[in-house]
């Protein structure tokens, strides 16, 4: 197994459960996203060949480089999950030690692995041995203490991972508090493998701040890309030339929404696609005064035509 990442662009699309499906990734790639992740996949569900989980593995030859993120803690499930994944084309296999959700941590998975660095080390070693592609770890700074980050990251590096993705908060912080840039910098300086930093990458200046304060090799955009796929173009431009590209105007945003929604109609059954798109409608129209009545109606939209009408009416509703 090769253990070096072949490509590491400056900004990567983070794994997001319920969000980073194939059509979402492809839209972001149109705007300059050069590395994207699938949604988080449960090893047990992969091992049992769950149809729902297999659907999350949908990809396309132009959907590369692609990282697949898995969550688990059991070697048997992990082994069969890796066997299943050998049927797919992808570039990086990532283990989730970052998810703070109780339904995950109460089973000892996700961020709970941060409390068991030795078990985490064994899991990663196993993955490195059997994975057909390089392995990475996505972690938080610690369970409740950012002082643990360096040791956990060094354990992971020792296990042979090719990169570490680090969200600059502890599990107990969830999404509260500021990003702990100093602790990310400490981890970066201890490692010889690439460190990709995550946390509050909402606009280009915050991406630059992450590079400047931590020395990280790349950054990862998550919430900043929700209803704003152009963030990749903006960050890439700002990092290369210090030029700020303006947010698209409302007519351009409507075109992007239509493209996004059409791709969901092609990918999902109609009602599922409409339901999936509702949250994006809210994110795209954030801060657009006059759209409140439309935003209130979006939760009731069930058909393709209802959603199309809500998108097309945005321009008429503005004041
Ligand atoms: C809706 C949503 C779903 C997420 N799902 C995952 C996930 O499945 N796996 C993971 O490692 N991180 C997940 N994250 C965390 C992000 O990858 C990222 O590390 C975190 O949001 C911090 O970045 P941000 O402040 O730029 O949003 C998720 C975040 C959001 C907002």
Short mmCIF file of C-alpha atoms and ligand atoms in Angstrom, two decimals:
data_model
loop_
_atom_site.label_atom_id
_atom_site.label_comp_id
_atom_site.label_asym_id
_atom_site.label_seq_id
_atom_site.Cartn_x
_atom_site.Cartn_y
_atom_site.Cartn_z
CA UNK A 1 0.00 0.00 0.00
CA UNK A 2 1.26 3.46 -0.87
CA UNK A 3 1.17 5.65 2.20
CA UNK A 4 1.71 9.04 0.69
CA UNK A 5 -1.13 11.34 -0.27
CA UNK A 6 -0.76 12.01 -3.99
CA UNK A 7 -2.44 15.41 -3.94
CA UNK A 8 -3.07 17.86 -1.18
CA UNK A 9 -4.78 21.04 -2.35
CA UNK A 10 -4.89 24.05 -0.03
CA UNK A 11 -8.60 23.72 0.68
CA UNK A 12 -10.60 20.54 1.06
CA UNK A 13 -14.33 19.86 1.42
CA UNK A 14 -14.91 18.35 4.89
CA UNK A 15 -16.94 15.20 5.45
CA UNK A 16 -20.45 16.19 6.54
CA UNK A 17 -23.10 13.61 7.42
CA UNK A 18 -26.35 14.29 5.58
CA UNK A 19 -24.61 16.79 3.29
CA UNK A 20 -21.62 15.59 1.26
CA UNK A 21 -23.46 13.36 -1.20
CA UNK A 22 -22.23 12.96 -4.80
CA UNK A 23 -24.25 15.87 -6.28
CA UNK A 24 -23.18 18.20 -3.45
CA UNK A 25 -19.51 17.28 -3.97
CA UNK A 26 -19.80 17.77 -7.74
CA UNK A 27 -21.29 21.25 -7.29
CA UNK A 28 -18.41 22.24 -5.00
CA UNK A 29 -15.89 20.80 -7.46
CA UNK A 30 -17.30 23.12 -10.15
CA UNK A 31 -16.19 25.99 -7.90
CA UNK A 32 -12.61 24.79 -7.48
CA UNK A 33 -12.89 22.21 -4.70
CA UNK A 34 -10.10 19.77 -5.54
CA UNK A 35 -10.53 17.18 -2.80
CA UNK A 36 -13.80 16.10 -1.23
CA UNK A 37 -15.07 13.59 1.29
CA UNK A 38 -18.10 11.33 1.36
CA UNK A 39 -20.48 11.42 4.28
CA UNK A 40 -19.39 9.43 7.34
CA UNK A 41 -20.09 5.70 6.81
CA UNK A 42 -20.63 3.28 9.67
CA UNK A 43 -18.34 0.21 9.43
CA UNK A 44 -21.06 -2.05 10.80
CA UNK A 45 -23.50 -0.89 8.11
CA UNK A 46 -20.85 -1.37 5.43
CA UNK A 47 -20.09 -4.84 6.78
CA UNK A 48 -23.80 -5.75 6.61
CA UNK A 49 -24.03 -4.29 3.08
CA UNK A 50 -26.73 -1.80 4.08
CA UNK A 51 -28.34 -0.43 0.91
CA UNK A 52 -28.62 3.03 2.48
CA UNK A 53 -24.90 3.08 3.26
CA UNK A 54 -23.95 1.69 -0.14
CA UNK A 55 -25.97 4.52 -1.74
CA UNK A 56 -23.71 7.00 0.08
CA UNK A 57 -20.78 5.52 -1.85
CA UNK A 58 -22.16 6.70 -5.20
CA UNK A 59 -19.37 8.39 -7.12
CA UNK A 60 -18.30 9.35 -10.62
CA UNK A 61 -14.94 9.30 -12.48
CA UNK A 62 -14.70 13.09 -12.16
CA UNK A 63 -15.44 12.93 -8.41
CA UNK A 64 -11.72 12.58 -7.58
CA UNK A 65 -9.62 12.82 -5.54
CA UNK A 66 -12.12 11.44 -3.06
CA UNK A 67 -11.81 10.54 0.61
CA UNK A 68 -14.12 8.01 2.23
CA UNK A 69 -14.72 8.51 5.93
CA UNK A 70 -15.65 5.61 8.18
CA UNK A 71 -16.70 5.46 11.82
CA UNK A 72 -16.23 2.38 13.99
CA UNK A 73 -14.22 0.73 16.76
CA UNK A 74 -14.53 -3.00 16.15
CA UNK A 75 -11.88 -4.87 14.15
CA UNK A 76 -14.29 -7.39 12.62
CA UNK A 77 -16.57 -4.71 11.19
CA UNK A 78 -13.60 -2.59 10.19
CA UNK A 79 -12.07 -5.53 8.32
CA UNK A 80 -15.23 -6.32 6.38
CA UNK A 81 -15.88 -2.63 5.72
CA UNK A 82 -12.43 -2.36 4.11
CA UNK A 83 -13.16 -5.48 2.05
CA UNK A 84 -16.41 -3.88 0.79
CA UNK A 85 -14.62 -0.65 -0.04
CA UNK A 86 -12.19 -2.50 -2.32
CA UNK A 87 -15.02 -2.46 -4.90
CA UNK A 88 -14.85 1.34 -5.13
CA UNK A 89 -12.44 3.86 -6.62
CA UNK A 90 -11.19 6.38 -4.06
CA UNK A 91 -8.01 7.99 -2.82
CA UNK A 92 -8.00 8.19 0.98
CA UNK A 93 -9.60 6.22 3.81
CA UNK A 94 -10.30 8.35 6.89
CA UNK A 95 -11.24 7.21 10.39
CA UNK A 96 -13.57 9.49 12.34
CA UNK A 97 -12.39 10.32 15.87
CA UNK A 98 -14.15 13.69 15.83
CA UNK A 99 -17.91 13.16 15.86
CA UNK A 100 -19.35 14.50 19.16
CA UNK A 101 -22.90 13.13 18.66
CA UNK A 102 -24.11 11.01 21.57
CA UNK A 103 -25.51 8.28 19.34
CA UNK A 104 -21.93 7.74 18.10
CA UNK A 105 -19.85 8.38 21.25
CA UNK A 106 -21.99 6.21 23.52
CA UNK A 107 -20.88 3.26 21.40
CA UNK A 108 -17.24 4.24 21.91
CA UNK A 109 -16.92 5.56 18.35
CA UNK A 110 -16.13 8.99 16.87
CA UNK A 111 -14.70 11.44 19.42
CA UNK A 112 -14.90 8.74 22.15
CA UNK A 113 -11.79 7.19 20.56
CA UNK A 114 -9.86 10.25 21.76
CA UNK A 115 -10.14 8.79 25.28
CA UNK A 116 -8.48 5.55 24.12
CA UNK A 117 -5.30 6.48 22.22
CA UNK A 118 -3.95 2.92 22.42
CA UNK A 119 -7.09 1.40 20.91
CA UNK A 120 -7.10 4.16 18.30
CA UNK A 121 -3.48 3.31 17.47
CA UNK A 122 -4.41 -0.36 16.91
CA UNK A 123 -7.39 0.56 14.71
CA UNK A 124 -5.24 2.83 12.57
CA UNK A 125 -2.45 0.25 12.28
CA UNK A 126 -5.02 -2.28 11.12
CA UNK A 127 -6.40 0.16 8.57
CA UNK A 128 -2.94 1.03 7.27
CA UNK A 129 -2.20 -2.67 6.86
CA UNK A 130 -5.39 -3.60 4.98
CA UNK A 131 -6.52 -0.42 3.22
CA UNK A 132 -5.93 -0.25 -0.55
CA UNK A 133 -5.34 3.52 -0.25
CA UNK A 134 -3.56 5.83 2.24
CA UNK A 135 -5.23 6.24 5.63
CA UNK A 136 -5.92 9.41 7.61
CA UNK A 137 -7.44 10.37 10.94
CA UNK A 138 -10.00 13.11 11.55
CA UNK A 139 -9.80 14.18 15.17
CA UNK A 140 -10.71 16.92 17.60
CA UNK A 141 -8.18 18.40 20.04
CA UNK A 142 -9.24 15.94 22.73
CA UNK A 143 -12.29 14.77 24.64
CA UNK A 144 -12.24 17.62 27.15
CA UNK A 145 -8.62 18.72 27.18
CA UNK A 146 -6.75 20.24 24.24
CA UNK A 147 -3.45 19.21 25.89
CA UNK A 148 -4.13 15.65 24.67
CA UNK A 149 -4.06 16.56 20.97
CA UNK A 150 -0.32 16.28 20.41
CA UNK A 151 -0.03 12.82 21.97
CA UNK A 152 -3.05 11.44 20.07
CA UNK A 153 -1.74 12.83 16.78
CA UNK A 154 1.69 11.30 17.43
CA UNK A 155 0.07 7.92 18.13
CA UNK A 156 -1.73 8.20 14.79
CA UNK A 157 1.45 9.16 12.96
CA UNK A 158 3.24 6.21 14.54
CA UNK A 159 0.47 3.91 13.29
CA UNK A 160 1.36 4.96 9.74
CA UNK A 161 -1.40 7.39 8.78
CA UNK A 162 -0.66 9.72 5.86
CA UNK A 163 -2.39 12.84 7.17
CA UNK A 164 -4.30 14.23 10.12
CA UNK A 165 -7.43 16.37 9.87
CA UNK A 166 -7.83 18.36 13.06
CA UNK A 167 -10.91 20.30 14.19
CA UNK A 168 -9.57 22.92 16.61
CA UNK A 169 -12.05 22.26 19.40
CA UNK A 170 -12.48 19.53 22.03
CA UNK A 171 -15.46 17.16 22.02
CA UNK A 172 -16.99 18.82 25.09
CA UNK A 173 -16.81 22.21 23.36
CA UNK A 174 -18.97 20.81 20.56
CA UNK A 175 -19.25 23.95 18.37
CA UNK A 176 -18.88 26.55 21.14
CA UNK A 177 -15.93 28.82 21.83
CA UNK A 178 -13.29 30.04 19.44
CA UNK A 179 -10.89 27.86 17.50
CA UNK A 180 -7.79 26.99 19.54
CA UNK A 181 -5.21 28.01 16.94
CA UNK A 182 -2.34 27.60 19.39
CA UNK A 183 -3.11 23.95 20.09
CA UNK A 184 -3.40 23.22 16.36
CA UNK A 185 0.03 24.86 15.88
CA UNK A 186 1.51 22.64 18.61
CA UNK A 187 0.23 19.51 16.88
CA UNK A 188 1.50 20.70 13.50
CA UNK A 189 5.00 21.34 14.81
CA UNK A 190 5.18 17.85 16.35
CA UNK A 191 4.23 16.01 13.14
CA UNK A 192 6.13 15.05 10.01
CA UNK A 193 2.94 14.14 8.07
CA UNK A 194 0.54 16.79 6.66
CA UNK A 195 -1.86 18.45 9.09
CA UNK A 196 -5.11 19.78 7.65
CA UNK A 197 -6.88 22.21 9.96
CA UNK A 198 -10.63 22.53 10.39
CA UNK A 199 -12.79 25.02 12.22
CA UNK A 200 -14.62 28.24 11.33
CA UNK A 201 -13.37 28.38 7.73
CA UNK A 202 -16.26 30.71 6.87
CA UNK A 203 -14.51 33.12 4.50
CA UNK A 204 -11.09 33.56 2.86
CA UNK A 205 -9.56 35.70 5.61
CA UNK A 206 -10.31 32.99 8.19
CA UNK A 207 -8.62 30.40 5.95
CA UNK A 208 -5.54 32.65 5.72
CA UNK A 209 -5.63 33.18 9.50
CA UNK A 210 -5.63 29.39 10.00
CA UNK A 211 -2.52 29.02 7.79
CA UNK A 212 -0.76 31.97 9.44
CA UNK A 213 -1.43 31.01 13.06
CA UNK A 214 -0.98 27.25 12.83
CA UNK A 215 1.43 26.55 9.95
CA UNK A 216 -1.06 23.91 8.73
CA UNK A 217 -0.57 22.31 5.30
CA UNK A 218 -4.18 22.80 4.18
CA UNK A 219 -7.58 23.81 5.54
CA UNK A 220 -10.93 22.11 5.43
CA UNK A 221 -14.20 23.95 4.77
CA UNK A 222 -17.43 22.60 6.29
CA UNK A 223 -20.24 24.98 7.38
CA UNK A 224 -18.69 27.70 5.23
CA UNK A 225 -19.59 25.70 2.10
CA UNK A 226 -23.27 25.30 3.02
CA UNK A 227 -25.23 27.41 0.55
CA UNK A 228 -21.93 28.91 -0.61
CA UNK A 229 -20.03 26.52 -2.92
CA UNK A 230 -18.17 29.55 -4.31
CA UNK A 231 -16.13 29.62 -1.08
CA UNK A 232 -13.55 27.37 -2.78
CA UNK A 233 -12.97 29.90 -5.57
CA UNK A 234 -12.82 32.71 -3.02
CA UNK A 235 -10.32 30.97 -0.73
CA UNK A 236 -8.10 29.76 -3.59
CA UNK A 237 -7.99 33.26 -5.09
CA UNK A 238 -7.29 34.96 -1.77
CA UNK A 239 -4.48 32.55 -0.88
CA UNK A 240 -2.84 32.86 -4.30
CA UNK A 241 -3.25 36.56 -5.05
CA UNK A 242 -4.71 38.20 -1.90
CA UNK A 243 -7.67 39.23 -4.10
CA UNK A 244 -11.16 38.91 -2.65
CA UNK A 245 -13.72 37.60 -5.13
CA UNK A 246 -17.17 39.02 -4.33
CA UNK A 247 -20.05 36.70 -3.47
CA UNK A 248 -22.18 36.04 -6.60
CA UNK A 249 -25.11 38.44 -7.03
CA UNK A 250 -28.64 37.23 -6.41
CA UNK A 251 -29.34 36.34 -10.06
CA UNK A 252 -26.20 34.18 -10.12
CA UNK A 253 -27.12 32.58 -6.78
CA UNK A 254 -30.54 31.64 -8.15
CA UNK A 255 -28.86 29.97 -11.15
CA UNK A 256 -26.58 28.04 -8.79
CA UNK A 257 -29.59 27.01 -6.67
CA UNK A 258 -31.38 25.76 -9.79
CA UNK A 259 -28.33 23.77 -10.86
CA UNK A 260 -27.95 22.37 -7.35
CA UNK A 261 -31.65 21.45 -7.13
CA UNK A 262 -31.71 19.90 -10.63
CA UNK A 263 -28.77 17.68 -9.69
CA UNK A 264 -30.70 16.55 -6.58
CA UNK A 265 -33.72 15.76 -8.76
CA UNK A 266 -31.48 13.60 -10.98
CA UNK A 267 -29.85 11.84 -8.03
CA UNK A 268 -32.65 11.30 -5.49
CA UNK A 269 -36.28 10.22 -5.82
CA UNK A 270 -38.40 13.41 -6.12
CA UNK A 271 -39.68 13.81 -2.56
CA UNK A 272 -36.37 12.84 -0.93
CA UNK A 273 -34.51 15.31 -3.17
CA UNK A 274 -36.92 18.12 -2.28
CA UNK A 275 -36.56 17.37 1.44
CA UNK A 276 -32.75 17.23 1.16
CA UNK A 277 -32.74 20.55 -0.68
CA UNK A 278 -34.90 22.42 1.90
CA UNK A 279 -31.95 23.15 4.20
CA UNK A 280 -29.86 24.39 1.28
CA UNK A 281 -32.64 26.80 0.31
CA UNK A 282 -32.44 28.29 3.81
CA UNK A 283 -28.64 28.54 3.63
CA UNK A 284 -28.58 30.10 0.15
CA UNK A 285 -31.13 32.75 1.13
CA UNK A 286 -29.48 33.61 4.47
CA UNK A 287 -29.43 37.37 4.92
CA UNK A 288 -31.60 38.13 1.87
CA UNK A 289 -34.16 40.58 3.17
CA UNK A 290 -37.68 39.98 1.90
CA UNK A 291 -37.27 36.21 1.53
CA UNK A 292 -38.71 35.34 4.97
CA UNK A 293 -42.20 34.40 3.67
CA UNK A 294 -40.60 32.07 1.10
CA UNK A 295 -38.25 30.59 3.70
CA UNK A 296 -41.26 29.90 5.92
CA UNK A 297 -42.91 27.95 3.09
CA UNK A 298 -39.89 25.84 2.23
CA UNK A 299 -40.44 23.34 5.07
CA UNK A 300 -43.78 22.39 3.46
CA UNK A 301 -42.46 21.93 -0.09
CA UNK A 302 -42.79 18.33 -1.23
CA UNK A 303 -42.74 18.39 -5.01
CA UNK A 304 -40.21 19.42 -7.61
CA UNK A 305 -42.56 22.11 -8.95
CA UNK A 306 -43.17 23.60 -5.50
CA UNK A 307 -39.42 23.91 -4.92
CA UNK A 308 -38.80 25.35 -8.41
CA UNK A 309 -41.46 27.99 -7.75
CA UNK A 310 -39.90 28.88 -4.39
CA UNK A 311 -36.49 29.32 -6.04
CA UNK A 312 -37.82 31.35 -8.96
CA UNK A 313 -39.84 33.62 -6.65
CA UNK A 314 -36.76 34.78 -4.75
CA UNK A 315 -36.07 37.60 -7.19
CA UNK A 316 -39.67 38.87 -6.95
CA UNK A 317 -39.62 38.84 -3.15
CA UNK A 318 -36.52 41.01 -2.69
CA UNK A 319 -36.72 44.59 -1.54
C1 LIG B 1 -23.87 19.20 9.12
C2 LIG B 1 -22.49 18.75 9.52
C3 LIG B 1 -22.16 17.41 9.45
C4 LIG B 1 -20.88 16.97 9.82
N1 LIG B 1 -20.57 15.66 9.68
C5 LIG B 1 -19.30 15.25 9.91
C6 LIG B 1 -18.91 13.92 9.65
O1 LIG B 1 -19.71 13.09 9.22
N2 LIG B 1 -17.61 13.58 9.87
C7 LIG B 1 -16.69 14.47 10.36
O2 LIG B 1 -15.53 14.13 10.54
N3 LIG B 1 -17.04 15.74 10.62
C8 LIG B 1 -18.30 16.15 10.39
N4 LIG B 1 -18.64 17.45 10.61
C9 LIG B 1 -17.61 18.37 11.13
C10 LIG B 1 -16.90 19.12 10.01
O3 LIG B 1 -16.22 18.24 9.15
C11 LIG B 1 -15.92 20.18 10.56
O4 LIG B 1 -14.80 19.55 11.14
C12 LIG B 1 -16.56 21.10 11.58
O5 LIG B 1 -17.85 21.53 11.16
C13 LIG B 1 -15.70 22.34 11.84
O6 LIG B 1 -15.56 23.08 10.67
P1 LIG B 1 -16.40 24.45 10.41
O7 LIG B 1 -16.31 25.25 11.69
O8 LIG B 1 -15.66 25.10 9.26
O9 LIG B 1 -17.80 24.06 10.12
C14 LIG B 1 -19.92 17.90 10.28
C15 LIG B 1 -20.26 19.25 10.36
C16 LIG B 1 -21.53 19.68 9.98
C17 LIG B 1 -21.85 21.14 10.07
#
